[in-house]
Coordinates of C-alpha atoms and ligand atoms in Angstrom, one line a residue:
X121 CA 0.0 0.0 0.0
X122 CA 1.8 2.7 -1.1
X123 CA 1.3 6.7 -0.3
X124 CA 0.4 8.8 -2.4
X125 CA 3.0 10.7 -4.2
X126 CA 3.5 14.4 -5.7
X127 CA 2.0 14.4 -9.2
X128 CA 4.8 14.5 -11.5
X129 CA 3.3 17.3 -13.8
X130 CA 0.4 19.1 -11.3
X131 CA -2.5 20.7 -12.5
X132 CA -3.8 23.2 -10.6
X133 CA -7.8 24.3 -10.1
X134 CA -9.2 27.7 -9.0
X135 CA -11.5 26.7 -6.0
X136 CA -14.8 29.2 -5.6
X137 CA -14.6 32.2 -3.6
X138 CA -16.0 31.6 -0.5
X139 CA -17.8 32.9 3.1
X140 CA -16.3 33.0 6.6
X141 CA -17.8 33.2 9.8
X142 CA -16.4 35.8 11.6
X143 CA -15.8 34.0 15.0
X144 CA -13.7 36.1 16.9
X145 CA -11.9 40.1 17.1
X146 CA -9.5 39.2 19.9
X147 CA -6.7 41.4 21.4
X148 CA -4.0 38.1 20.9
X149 CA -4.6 35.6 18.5
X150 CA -1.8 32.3 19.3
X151 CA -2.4 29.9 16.6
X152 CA -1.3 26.5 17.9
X153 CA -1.3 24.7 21.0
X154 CA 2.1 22.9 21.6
X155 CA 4.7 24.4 24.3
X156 CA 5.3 27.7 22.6
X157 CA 1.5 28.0 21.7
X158 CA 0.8 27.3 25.6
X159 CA 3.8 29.7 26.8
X160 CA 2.4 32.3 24.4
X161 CA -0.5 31.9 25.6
X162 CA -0.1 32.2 29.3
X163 CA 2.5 35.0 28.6
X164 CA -0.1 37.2 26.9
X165 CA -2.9 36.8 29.1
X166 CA -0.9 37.3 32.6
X167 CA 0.3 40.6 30.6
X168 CA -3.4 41.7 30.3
X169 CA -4.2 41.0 26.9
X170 CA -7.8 39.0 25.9
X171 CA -6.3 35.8 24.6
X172 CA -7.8 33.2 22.1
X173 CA -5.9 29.9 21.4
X174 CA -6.6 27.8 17.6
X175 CA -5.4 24.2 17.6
X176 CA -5.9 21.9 14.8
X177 CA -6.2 18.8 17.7
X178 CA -9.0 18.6 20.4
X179 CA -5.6 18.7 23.1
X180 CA -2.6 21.0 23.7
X181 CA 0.9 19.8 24.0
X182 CA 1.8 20.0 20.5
X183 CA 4.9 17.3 19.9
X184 CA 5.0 17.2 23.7
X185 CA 1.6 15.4 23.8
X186 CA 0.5 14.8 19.9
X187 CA 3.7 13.1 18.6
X188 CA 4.6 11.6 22.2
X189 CA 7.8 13.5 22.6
X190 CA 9.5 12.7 26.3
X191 CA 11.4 14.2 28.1
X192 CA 11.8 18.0 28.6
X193 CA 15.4 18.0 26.8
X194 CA 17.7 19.9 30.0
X195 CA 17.3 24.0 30.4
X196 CA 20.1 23.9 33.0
X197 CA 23.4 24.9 32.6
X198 CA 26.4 22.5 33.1
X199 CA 29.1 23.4 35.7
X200 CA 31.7 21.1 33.7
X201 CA 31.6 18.1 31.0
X202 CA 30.8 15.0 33.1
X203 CA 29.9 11.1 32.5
X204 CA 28.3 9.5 35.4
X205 CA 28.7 5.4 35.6
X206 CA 25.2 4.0 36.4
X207 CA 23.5 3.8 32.8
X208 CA 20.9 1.7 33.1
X209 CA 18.6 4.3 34.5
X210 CA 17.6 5.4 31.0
X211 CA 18.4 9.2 31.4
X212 CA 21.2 10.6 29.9
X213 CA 24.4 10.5 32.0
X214 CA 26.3 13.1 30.6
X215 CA 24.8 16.5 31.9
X216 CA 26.1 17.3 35.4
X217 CA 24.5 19.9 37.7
X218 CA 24.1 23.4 36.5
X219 CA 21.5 25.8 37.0
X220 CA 17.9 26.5 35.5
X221 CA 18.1 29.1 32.6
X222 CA 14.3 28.9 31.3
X223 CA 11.7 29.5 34.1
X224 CA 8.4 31.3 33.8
X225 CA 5.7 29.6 32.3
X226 CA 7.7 26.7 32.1
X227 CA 8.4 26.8 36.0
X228 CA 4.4 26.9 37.0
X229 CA 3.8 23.8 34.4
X230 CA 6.6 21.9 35.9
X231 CA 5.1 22.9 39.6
X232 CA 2.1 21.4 38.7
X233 CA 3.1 19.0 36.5
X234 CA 5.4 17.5 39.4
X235 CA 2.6 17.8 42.2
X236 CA 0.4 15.8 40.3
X237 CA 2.3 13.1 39.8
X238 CA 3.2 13.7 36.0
X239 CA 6.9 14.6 36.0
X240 CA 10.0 13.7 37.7
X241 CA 11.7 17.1 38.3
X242 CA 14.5 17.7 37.1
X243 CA 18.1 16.6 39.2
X244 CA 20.8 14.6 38.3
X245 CA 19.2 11.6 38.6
X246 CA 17.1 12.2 35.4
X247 CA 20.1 14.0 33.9
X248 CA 18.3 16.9 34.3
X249 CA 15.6 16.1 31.6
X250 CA 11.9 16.3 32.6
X251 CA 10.5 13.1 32.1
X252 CA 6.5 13.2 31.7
X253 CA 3.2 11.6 31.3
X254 CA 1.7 13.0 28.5
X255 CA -2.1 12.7 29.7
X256 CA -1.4 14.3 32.5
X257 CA 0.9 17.0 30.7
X258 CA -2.7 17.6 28.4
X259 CA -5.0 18.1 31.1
X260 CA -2.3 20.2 33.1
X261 CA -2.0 22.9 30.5
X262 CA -5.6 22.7 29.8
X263 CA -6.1 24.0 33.3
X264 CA -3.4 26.3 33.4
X265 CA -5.1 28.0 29.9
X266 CA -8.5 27.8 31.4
X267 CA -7.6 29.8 34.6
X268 CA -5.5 32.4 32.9
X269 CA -9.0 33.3 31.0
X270 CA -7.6 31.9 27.3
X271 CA -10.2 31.0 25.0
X272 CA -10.0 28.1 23.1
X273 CA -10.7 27.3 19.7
X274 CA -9.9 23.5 19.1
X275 CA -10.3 21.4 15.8
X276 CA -9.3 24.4 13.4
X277 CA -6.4 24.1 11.2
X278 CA -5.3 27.8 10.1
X279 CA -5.2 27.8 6.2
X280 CA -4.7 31.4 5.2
X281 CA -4.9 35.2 6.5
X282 CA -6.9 38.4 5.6
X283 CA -5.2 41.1 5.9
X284 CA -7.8 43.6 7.2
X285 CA -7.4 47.0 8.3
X286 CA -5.4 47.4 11.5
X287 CA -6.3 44.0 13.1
X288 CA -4.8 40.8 11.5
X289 CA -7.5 38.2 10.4
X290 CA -6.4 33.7 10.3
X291 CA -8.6 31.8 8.5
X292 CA -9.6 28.8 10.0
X293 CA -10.9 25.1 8.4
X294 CA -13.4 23.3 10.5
X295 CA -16.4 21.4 10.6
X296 CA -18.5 24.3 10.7
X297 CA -16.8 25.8 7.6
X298 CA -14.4 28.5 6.9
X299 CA -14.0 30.9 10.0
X300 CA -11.9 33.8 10.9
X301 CA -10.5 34.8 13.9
X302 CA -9.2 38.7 14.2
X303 CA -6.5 39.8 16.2
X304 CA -4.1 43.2 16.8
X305 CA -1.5 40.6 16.7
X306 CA -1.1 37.3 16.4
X307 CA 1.6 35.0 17.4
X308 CA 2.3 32.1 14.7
X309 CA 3.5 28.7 17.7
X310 CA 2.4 26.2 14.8
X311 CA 5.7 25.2 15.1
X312 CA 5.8 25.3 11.1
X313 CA 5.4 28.6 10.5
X314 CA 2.3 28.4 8.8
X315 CA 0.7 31.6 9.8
X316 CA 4.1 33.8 8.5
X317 CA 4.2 31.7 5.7
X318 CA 0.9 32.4 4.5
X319 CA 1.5 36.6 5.5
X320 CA 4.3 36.1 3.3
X321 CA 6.9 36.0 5.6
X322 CA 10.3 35.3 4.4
X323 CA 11.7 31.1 5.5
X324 CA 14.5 29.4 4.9
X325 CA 14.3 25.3 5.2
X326 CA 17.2 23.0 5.9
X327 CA 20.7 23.4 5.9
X328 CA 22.6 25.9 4.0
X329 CA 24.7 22.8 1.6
X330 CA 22.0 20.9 0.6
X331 CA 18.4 22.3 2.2
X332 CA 18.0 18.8 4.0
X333 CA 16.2 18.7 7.5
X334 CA 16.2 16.8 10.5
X335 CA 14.7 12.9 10.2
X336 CA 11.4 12.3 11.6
X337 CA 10.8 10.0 13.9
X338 CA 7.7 8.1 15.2
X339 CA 7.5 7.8 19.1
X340 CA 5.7 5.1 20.6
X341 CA 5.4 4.1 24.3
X342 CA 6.0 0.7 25.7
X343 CA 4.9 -0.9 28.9
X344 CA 5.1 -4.2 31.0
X345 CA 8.3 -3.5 30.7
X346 CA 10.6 -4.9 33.5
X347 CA 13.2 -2.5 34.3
X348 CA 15.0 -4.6 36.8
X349 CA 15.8 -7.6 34.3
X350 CA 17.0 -5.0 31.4
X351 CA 19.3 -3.3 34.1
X352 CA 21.3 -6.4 35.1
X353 CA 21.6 -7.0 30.9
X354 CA 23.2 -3.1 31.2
X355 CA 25.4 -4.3 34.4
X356 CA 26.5 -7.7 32.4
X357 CA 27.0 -5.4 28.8
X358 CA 28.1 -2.2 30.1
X359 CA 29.7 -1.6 26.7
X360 CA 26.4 -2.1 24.9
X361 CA 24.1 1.1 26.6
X362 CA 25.0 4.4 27.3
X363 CA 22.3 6.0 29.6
X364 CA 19.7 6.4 26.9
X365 CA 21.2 4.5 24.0
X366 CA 22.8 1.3 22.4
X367 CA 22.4 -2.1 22.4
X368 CA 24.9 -1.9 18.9
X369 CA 25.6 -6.3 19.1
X370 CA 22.5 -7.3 19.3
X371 CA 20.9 -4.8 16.6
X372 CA 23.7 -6.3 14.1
X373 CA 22.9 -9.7 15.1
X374 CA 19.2 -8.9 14.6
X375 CA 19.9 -7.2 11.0
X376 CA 22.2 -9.8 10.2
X377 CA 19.6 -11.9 10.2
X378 CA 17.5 -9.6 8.3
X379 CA 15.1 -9.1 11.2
X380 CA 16.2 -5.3 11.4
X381 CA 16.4 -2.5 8.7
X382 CA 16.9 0.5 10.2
X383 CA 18.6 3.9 9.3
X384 CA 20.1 4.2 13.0
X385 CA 23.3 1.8 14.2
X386 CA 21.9 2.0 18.3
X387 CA 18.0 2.1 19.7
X388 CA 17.3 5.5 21.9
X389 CA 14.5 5.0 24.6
X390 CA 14.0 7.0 27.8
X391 CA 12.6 6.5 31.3
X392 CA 9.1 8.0 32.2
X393 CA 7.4 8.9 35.4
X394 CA 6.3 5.0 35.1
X395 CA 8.5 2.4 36.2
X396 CA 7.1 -0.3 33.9
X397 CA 7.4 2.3 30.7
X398 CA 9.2 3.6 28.1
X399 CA 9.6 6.1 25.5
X400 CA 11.5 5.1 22.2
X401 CA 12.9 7.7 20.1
X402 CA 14.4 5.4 17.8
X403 CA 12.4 4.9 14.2
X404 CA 13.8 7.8 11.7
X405 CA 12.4 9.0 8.5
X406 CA 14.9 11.0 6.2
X407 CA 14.8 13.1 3.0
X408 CA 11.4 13.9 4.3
X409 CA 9.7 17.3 4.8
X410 CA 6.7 18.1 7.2
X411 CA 5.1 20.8 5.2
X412 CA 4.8 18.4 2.2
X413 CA 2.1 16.5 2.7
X414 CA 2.9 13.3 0.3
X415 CA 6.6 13.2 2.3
X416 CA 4.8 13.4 5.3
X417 CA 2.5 10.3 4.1
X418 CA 5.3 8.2 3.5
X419 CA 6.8 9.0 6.6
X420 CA 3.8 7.7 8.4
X421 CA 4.0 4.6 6.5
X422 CA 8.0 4.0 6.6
X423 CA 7.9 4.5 10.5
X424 CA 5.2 2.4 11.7
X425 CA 6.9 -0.1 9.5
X426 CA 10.1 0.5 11.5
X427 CA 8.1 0.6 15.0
X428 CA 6.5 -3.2 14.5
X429 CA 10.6 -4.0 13.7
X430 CA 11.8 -2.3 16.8
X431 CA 9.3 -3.4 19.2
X432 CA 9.3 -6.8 17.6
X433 CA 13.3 -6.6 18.3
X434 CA 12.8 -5.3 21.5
X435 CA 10.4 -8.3 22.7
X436 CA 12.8 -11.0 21.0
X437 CA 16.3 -9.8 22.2
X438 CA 16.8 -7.1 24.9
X439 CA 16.1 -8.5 28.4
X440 CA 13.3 -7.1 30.2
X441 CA 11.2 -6.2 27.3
X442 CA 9.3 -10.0 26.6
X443 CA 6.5 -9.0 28.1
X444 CA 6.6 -5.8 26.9
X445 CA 4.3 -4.0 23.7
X446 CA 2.9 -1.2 22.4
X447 CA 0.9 0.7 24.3
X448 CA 0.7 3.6 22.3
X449 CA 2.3 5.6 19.4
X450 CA 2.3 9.4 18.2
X451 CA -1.0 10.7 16.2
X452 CA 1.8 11.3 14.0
X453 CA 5.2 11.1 12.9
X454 CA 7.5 13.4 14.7
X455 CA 8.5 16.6 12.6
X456 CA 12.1 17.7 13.8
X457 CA 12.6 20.6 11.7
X458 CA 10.5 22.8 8.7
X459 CA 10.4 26.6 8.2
X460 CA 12.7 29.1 9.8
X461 CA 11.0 32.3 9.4
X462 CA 13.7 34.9 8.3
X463 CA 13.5 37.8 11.1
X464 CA 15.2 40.2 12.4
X465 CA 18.0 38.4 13.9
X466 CA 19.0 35.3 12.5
X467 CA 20.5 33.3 15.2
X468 CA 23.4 30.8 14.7
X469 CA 25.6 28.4 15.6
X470 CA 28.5 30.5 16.8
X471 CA 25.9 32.9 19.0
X472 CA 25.0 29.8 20.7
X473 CA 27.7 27.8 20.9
X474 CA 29.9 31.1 22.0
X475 CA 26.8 31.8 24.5
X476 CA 26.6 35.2 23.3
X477 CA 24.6 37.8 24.9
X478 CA 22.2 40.1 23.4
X479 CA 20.7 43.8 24.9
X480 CA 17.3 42.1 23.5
X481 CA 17.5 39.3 25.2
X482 CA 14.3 37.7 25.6
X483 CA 14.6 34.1 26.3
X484 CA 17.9 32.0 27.6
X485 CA 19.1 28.3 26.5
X486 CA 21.7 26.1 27.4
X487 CA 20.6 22.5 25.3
X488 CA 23.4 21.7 22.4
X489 CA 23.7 21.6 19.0
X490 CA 22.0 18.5 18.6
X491 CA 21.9 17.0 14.8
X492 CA 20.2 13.8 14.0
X493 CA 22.4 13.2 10.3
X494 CA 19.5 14.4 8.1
X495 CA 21.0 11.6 5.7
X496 CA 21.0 8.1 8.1
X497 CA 22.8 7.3 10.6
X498 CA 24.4 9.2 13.6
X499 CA 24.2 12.2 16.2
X500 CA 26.3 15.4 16.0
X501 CA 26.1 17.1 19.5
X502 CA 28.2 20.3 20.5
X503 CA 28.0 21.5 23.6
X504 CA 28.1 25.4 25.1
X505 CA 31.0 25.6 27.5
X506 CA 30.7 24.8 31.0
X507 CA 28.2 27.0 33.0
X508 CA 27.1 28.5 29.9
X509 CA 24.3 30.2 28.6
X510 CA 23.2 31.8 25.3
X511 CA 20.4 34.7 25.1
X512 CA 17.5 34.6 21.8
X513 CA 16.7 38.2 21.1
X514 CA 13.5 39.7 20.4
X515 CA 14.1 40.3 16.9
X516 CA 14.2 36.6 16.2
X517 CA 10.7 36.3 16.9
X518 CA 10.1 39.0 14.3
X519 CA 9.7 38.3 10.6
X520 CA 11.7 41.0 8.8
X521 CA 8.8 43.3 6.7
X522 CA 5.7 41.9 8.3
X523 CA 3.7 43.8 10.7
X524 CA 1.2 42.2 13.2
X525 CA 3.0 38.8 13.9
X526 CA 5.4 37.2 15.8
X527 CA 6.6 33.9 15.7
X528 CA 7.7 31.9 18.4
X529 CA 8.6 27.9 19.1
X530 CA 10.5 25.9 16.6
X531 CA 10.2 28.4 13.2
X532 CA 11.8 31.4 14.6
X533 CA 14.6 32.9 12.9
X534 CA 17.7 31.1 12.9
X535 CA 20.3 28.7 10.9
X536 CA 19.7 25.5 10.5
X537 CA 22.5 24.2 13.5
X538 CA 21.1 26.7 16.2
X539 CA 17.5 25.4 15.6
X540 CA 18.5 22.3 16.8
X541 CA 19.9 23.5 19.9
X542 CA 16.5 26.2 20.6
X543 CA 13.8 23.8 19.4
X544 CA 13.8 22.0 22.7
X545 CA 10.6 22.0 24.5
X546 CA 11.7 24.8 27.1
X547 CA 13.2 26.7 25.3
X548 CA 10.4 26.9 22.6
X549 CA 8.0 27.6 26.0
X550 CA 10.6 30.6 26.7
X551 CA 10.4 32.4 23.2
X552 CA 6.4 31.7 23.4
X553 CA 5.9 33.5 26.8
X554 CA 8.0 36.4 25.2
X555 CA 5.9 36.4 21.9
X556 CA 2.7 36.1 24.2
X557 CA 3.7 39.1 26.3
X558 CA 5.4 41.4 23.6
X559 CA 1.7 40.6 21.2
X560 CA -0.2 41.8 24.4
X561 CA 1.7 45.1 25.2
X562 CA 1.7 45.9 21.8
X563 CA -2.3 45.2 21.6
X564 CA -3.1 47.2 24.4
X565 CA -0.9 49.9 23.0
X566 CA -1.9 50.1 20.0
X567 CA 1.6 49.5 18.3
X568 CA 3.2 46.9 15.9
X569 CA 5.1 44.4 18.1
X570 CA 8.3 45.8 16.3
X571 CA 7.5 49.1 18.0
X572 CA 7.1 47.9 21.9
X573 CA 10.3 48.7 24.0
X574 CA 11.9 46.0 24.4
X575 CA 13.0 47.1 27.8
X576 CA 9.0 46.9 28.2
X577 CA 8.8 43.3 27.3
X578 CA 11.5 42.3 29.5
X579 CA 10.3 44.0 32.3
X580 CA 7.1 42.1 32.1
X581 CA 8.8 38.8 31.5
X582 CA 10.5 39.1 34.8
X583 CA 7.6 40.3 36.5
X584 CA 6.0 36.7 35.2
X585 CA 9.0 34.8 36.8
X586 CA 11.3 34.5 33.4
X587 CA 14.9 34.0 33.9
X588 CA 16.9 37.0 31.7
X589 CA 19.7 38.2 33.7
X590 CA 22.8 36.0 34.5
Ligands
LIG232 C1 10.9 13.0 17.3 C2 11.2 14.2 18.1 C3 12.0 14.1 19.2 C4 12.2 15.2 20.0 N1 12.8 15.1 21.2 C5 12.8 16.1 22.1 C6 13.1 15.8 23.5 O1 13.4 14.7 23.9 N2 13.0 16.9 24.3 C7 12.6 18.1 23.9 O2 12.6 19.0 24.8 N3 12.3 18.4 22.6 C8 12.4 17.4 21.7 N4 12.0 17.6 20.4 C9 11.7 18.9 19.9 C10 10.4 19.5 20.3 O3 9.4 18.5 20.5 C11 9.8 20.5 19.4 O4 10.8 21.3 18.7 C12 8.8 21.4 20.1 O5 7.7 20.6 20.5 C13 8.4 22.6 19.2 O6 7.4 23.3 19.9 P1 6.4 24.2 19.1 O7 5.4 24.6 20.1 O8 7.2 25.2 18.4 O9 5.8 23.3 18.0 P2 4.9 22.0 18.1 O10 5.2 21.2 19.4 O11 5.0 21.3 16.8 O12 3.4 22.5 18.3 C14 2.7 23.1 17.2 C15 1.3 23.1 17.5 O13 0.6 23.8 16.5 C16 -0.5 23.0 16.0 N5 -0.6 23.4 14.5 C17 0.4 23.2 13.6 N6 0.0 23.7 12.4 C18 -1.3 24.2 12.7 C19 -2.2 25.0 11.8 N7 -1.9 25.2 10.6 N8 -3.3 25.4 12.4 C20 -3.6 25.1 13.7 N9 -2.8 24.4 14.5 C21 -1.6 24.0 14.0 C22 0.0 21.6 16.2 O14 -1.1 20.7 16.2 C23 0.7 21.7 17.5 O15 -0.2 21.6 18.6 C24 11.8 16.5 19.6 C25 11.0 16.6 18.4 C26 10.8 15.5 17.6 C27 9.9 15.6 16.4

C-alpha cells in the first residue's frame, strides 16, 4: 500500500470564492497549542491581553503530547563536562548539575506537573531532563489556559490570512466551515510557521549545503516492561548502553539476520514517570519534509513499519522487554525541523555555541547543537562551554517586513544548527511566553510588536518569573 506521491506534472484548479464566519476580534490571536503555543499563551494573558488559542487537535501539547515527545530536553546549565557510571537508569548520563536558565511559564507547568504526579523534576538523577506523562501534561495545560481566562478554539487548522485594516484576520478550516479569527496581533507557535508563511513571511528550510532537514521519527510508548531484568543485561554489557542508547551487538545480530532495517546503528529510549514504561525515540524518517504532505504520508507509512521492527526486536532480544508491547504511538510522525522564518536576527551556531549575549534578550538556552544526520545514521552534538548560557533576542521572533506577527517555538529565525539547539521543548515555552507578552503590550498599546520597547517586554517577562539576567 503505497502513499500517495507528488504528481509528476500538477495541474492546478481555481476553488470558488467563498464565506467565513467571523468567529472572533481578539486582542491576541496564538495559533497553535504545543509548548510555545501554551507559553504564548499564558504570557499574553498574565500581561493583560484578551487571549484566544486555535489548535488543529482537540488537546494541547503539541509534539510534547500529539507526537509523544518525552522528556523535557535539560534547560540547565552545566558546571563542567561530566559522565556519570550507572546507565541503566535510561536518562542521559552526561549532563552534570548546572543551574535552570528557562523559568516562567515553564516553572508553573513543571510545579504542577510534578505535584500531580506527571513529571520527575529535574536533578541529576534524570540527567536533568523532565520526564512526563503526557495525559497528564494535556489536562495540566488545559487547566493552566482555562484559569488564565484563554479561549480556546480546538479542531481548526489555520489555512490562510486576511489582511484587514489594522487588526490581523487567520482563517480557520473546521467542521462548521471556513472561520476567521481577528486579532491586533497574532503570534504564529504552529511550530511550522504556517501563519508567517501564509502573510508572506520570508523562511528558509534545511541546511545551507543541501536544504535537508532533521529525520522524523515516530515515538511510541512501551509498557510491562521490566526495568529490573534490562538493568542487570546493562550491568553484564556495560559496553552495549550508554544512559539512553545502544544495544549496537544485538541490533547487528538482529539485521544480520534480516530481522532489522533501520537507518540508526543504536536504539534511543528513555525512562518516564512510570517504572514499567518507556519512550522510544528510535524509528527515523529522512529526506522527508513536514510541510509536504505526500513526504509526510510516507513517513507515516515508513515509521510504523520500522516501530512493528523495533518493538518486535525489542520483545525478541533485549532482556526485560518479553512481556513488553505497544501501548501507544504518536497521532503522528515526529517533525524535527520545517520553516525558519527569516527575522530580524538570525541566530546561529556560533551565537550559541559562543553563548553570546544580546541587549534584547528575551529568552535564555543552554541545550546543544543536537543534529540527528539528516542523511542516516548518527548524532552530531556540541556543547556550550561549561556553566554557559546563550540569550534569543527579540528580533528573532520577528519576521523581517511583516507587521502584526510574531513567531515563536521551533520556526523562529535562525540557521539551520542553532534550531537544533533552541527547538527544545523549554526553550520553545521561553520564546512563546515572550511572543505572548510582547503581542499583548503591543495590543493594548496600539503599536506593531516591532515598535514595543523591548525594555518593556523584559520588564514584564521578569515580573511573570522569566529568567533573563545572569
Ligand atoms: C521525534 C522528536 C523528538 C524530539 N525530542 C525532544 C526531546 O526529547 N525533548 C525536547 O525538549 N524536545 C524534543 N523535540 C523537539 C520538540 O518536541 C519541538 O521542537 C517542540 O515541540 C516545538 O514546539 P512548538 O510549540 O514550536 O511546535 P509543536 O510542538 O510542533 O506545536 C505546534 C502546535 O501547533 C499546531 N498546529 C500546527 N499547524 C497548525 C495549523 N496550521 N493550524 C492550527 N494548529 C496548527 C499543532 O497541532 C501543535 O499543537 C523532539 C522533536 C521530535 C519531532
Amino acid at each position: 500500500m503505497p502513499a500517495l506521491t507528488r504528481p509528476v506534472r500538477a495541474l492546478t484548479l481555481t476553488l470558488p470564492p467563498r464565506e467565513a464566519v467571523l468567529a472572533a476580534e481578539t486582542d491576541v490571536l496564538v495559533v497553535g497549542g504545543g509548548p510555545a503555543g501554551i507559553g504564548a499563551a499564558l504570557g499574553a494573558a498574565a500581561a493583560g491581553a484578551e487571549v484566544v488559542l486555535a489548535e488543529r487537535y482537540a488537546f494541547l501539547g503539541g509534539n510534547a503530547t500529539a507526537a509523544l515527545v518525552m522528556p523535557l530536553m535539560s534547560f540547565h546549565t552545566q558546571r563542567a563536562t561530566f559522565e556519570k557510571e550507572d546507565g541503566a537508569k535510561l536518562f542521559p548520563t552526561d549532563h552534570g548539575p548546572g543551574e535552570p536558565v528557562v523559568a516562567g511559564a515553564l516553572a508553573e507547568l513543571l510545579r504542577r506537573l510534578v505535584g500531580a504526579g506527571g513529571a520527575i523534576a529535574p536533578s541529576l538523577d534524570t540527567g536533568y531532563t523532565v520526564p512526563f506523562d503526557p495525559e497528564l501534561f494535556k489536562l495540566t495545560a488545559l487547566e493552566l489556559l482555562d484559569e488564565a481566562g484563554v479561549q480556546l478554539l480546538f479542531h481548526a487548522f489555520a489555512s490562510g490570512v486576511v489582511d484587514d485594516g489594522p487588526a490581523r484576520g487567520v482563517v480557520f478550516e473546521t467542521k462548521s466551515g471556513p472561520l476567521v479569527a481577528r486579532a491586533r496581533v497574532v503570534v504564529d507557535c504552529t511550530g511550522d510557521g504556517d501563519v508567517a508563511a501564509r502573510a508572506g513571511a520570508r523562511y528558509e528550510v534545511g541546511r545551507e549545503e543541501d536544504g535537508l532537514v532533521q529525520p522524523m521519527t515516530l515515538m511510541f510508548r512501551m509498557v510491562q516492561f521490566e526495568r529490573e531484568a534490562f538493568e542487570a543485561y546493562v550491568r553484564g554489557h556495560p559496553d552495549q548502553w550508554r544512559g539512553v542508547h545502544g544495544l549496537w551487538d544485538l541490533i547487528r545480530t538482529a539485521s544480520a539476520a534480516g530481522e532489522l532495517d533501520l537507518p540508526r546503528e543504536d536504539l534511543l529510549f528513555f525512562g518516564t514517570p512510570h517504572e514499567a514504561e518507556v519512550s522510544v525515540n528510535s524509528t527515523r524518517v529522512t529526506r522527508a519534509l513536514g510541510i509536504d504532505v505526500f513526504d509526510w504520508s510516507r513517513a507515516e507509512l515508513e515509521s510504523r513499519r520500522q516501530m512493528r521492527q523495533i518493538a518486535a526486536f525489542l520483545r525478541r532480544y533485549v532482556p526485560g522487554f518479553e512481556n513488553a508491547y505497544i501501548a501507544q504511538s504518536g497521532v503522528h510522525t515526529g517533525v524535527r525541523e520545517t520553516r525558519r522564518i527569516v527575522g530580524d536576527y538570525r541566530l546561529t551556531a556560533e551565537d550559541v555555541l559562543d553563548a553570546r549575549e544580546f541587549d534584547d534578550v528575551i529568552a535564555r538556552g543552554a541545550y546543544p547543537v543536537d543534529i540527528h544526520n539528516p542523511k542516516g545514521s548518527g548524532t552530531v552534538l556540541k556543547r556550550l562551554p561549561p556553566g554557559a548560557a546563550y540569550d534569543i533576542p527579540l528580533r528573532c521572533l520577528l519576521p523581517r517586513e511583516i507587521e502584526g506577527l510574531l513567531v515563536a517555538g521551533r520556526c523562529i529565525s535562525g540557521s539551520h544548527e542553532a534550531h537544533s539547539s533552541y527547538r527544545v521543548m523549554p526553550i520553545v515555552m521561553a520564546t512563546g511566553q515572550a511572543a505572548g507578552v510582547c503581542a499583548a503590550l503591543a495590543a493594548k498599546q496600539h503599536l506593531t510588536p516591532r515598535a514595543v520597547p523591548v525594555a518593556d517586554v523584559q520588564e514584564m517577562l521578569i515580573a511573570q518569573g522569566a529568567h533573563l539576567a545572569r
